[in-house]
Coordinates of C-alpha atoms in Angstrom, one line a residue:
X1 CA 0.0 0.0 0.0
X2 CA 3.0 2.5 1.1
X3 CA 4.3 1.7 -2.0
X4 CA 1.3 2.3 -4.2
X5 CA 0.8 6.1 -2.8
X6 CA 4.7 6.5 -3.5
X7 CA 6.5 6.3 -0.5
X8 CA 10.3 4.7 -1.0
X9 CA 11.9 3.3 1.6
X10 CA 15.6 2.5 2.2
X11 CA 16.3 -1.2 3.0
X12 CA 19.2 0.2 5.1
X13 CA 18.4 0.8 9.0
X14 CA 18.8 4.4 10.3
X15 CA 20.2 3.0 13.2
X16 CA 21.2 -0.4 14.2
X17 CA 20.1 -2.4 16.8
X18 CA 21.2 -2.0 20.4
X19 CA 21.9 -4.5 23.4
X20 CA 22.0 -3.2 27.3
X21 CA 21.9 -4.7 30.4
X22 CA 18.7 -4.4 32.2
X23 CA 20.6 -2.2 34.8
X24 CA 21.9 0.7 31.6
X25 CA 18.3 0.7 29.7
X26 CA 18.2 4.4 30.5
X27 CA 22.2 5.1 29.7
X28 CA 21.4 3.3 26.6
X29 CA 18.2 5.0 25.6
X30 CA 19.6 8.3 26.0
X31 CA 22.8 7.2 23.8
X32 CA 20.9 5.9 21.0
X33 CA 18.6 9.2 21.1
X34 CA 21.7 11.4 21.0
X35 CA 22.6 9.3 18.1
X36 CA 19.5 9.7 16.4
X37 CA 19.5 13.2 16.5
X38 CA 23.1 13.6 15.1
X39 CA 22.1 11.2 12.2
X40 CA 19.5 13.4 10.8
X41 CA 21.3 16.5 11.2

């Protein structure tokens, strides 16, 4: 459907998965959101 109404999207991720110990969720969070931010800038 996306597709039909001519939206194109990139097969490569904007960001790659993440792994954290259940103890650094937040640290991790806030790293990946900083991350995030500076990719689309």
């Amino acid at each position: 459907m996306c597709q039909i109404s001519g939206m194109i999207f990139s097969l490569e991720p904007v960001l790659c998965l993440l792994c954290a110990r259940a103890d650094q969720v937040e640290r991790a969070l806030k790293a990946h959101f900083h991350d995030a931010i500076i990719s689309i800038l």
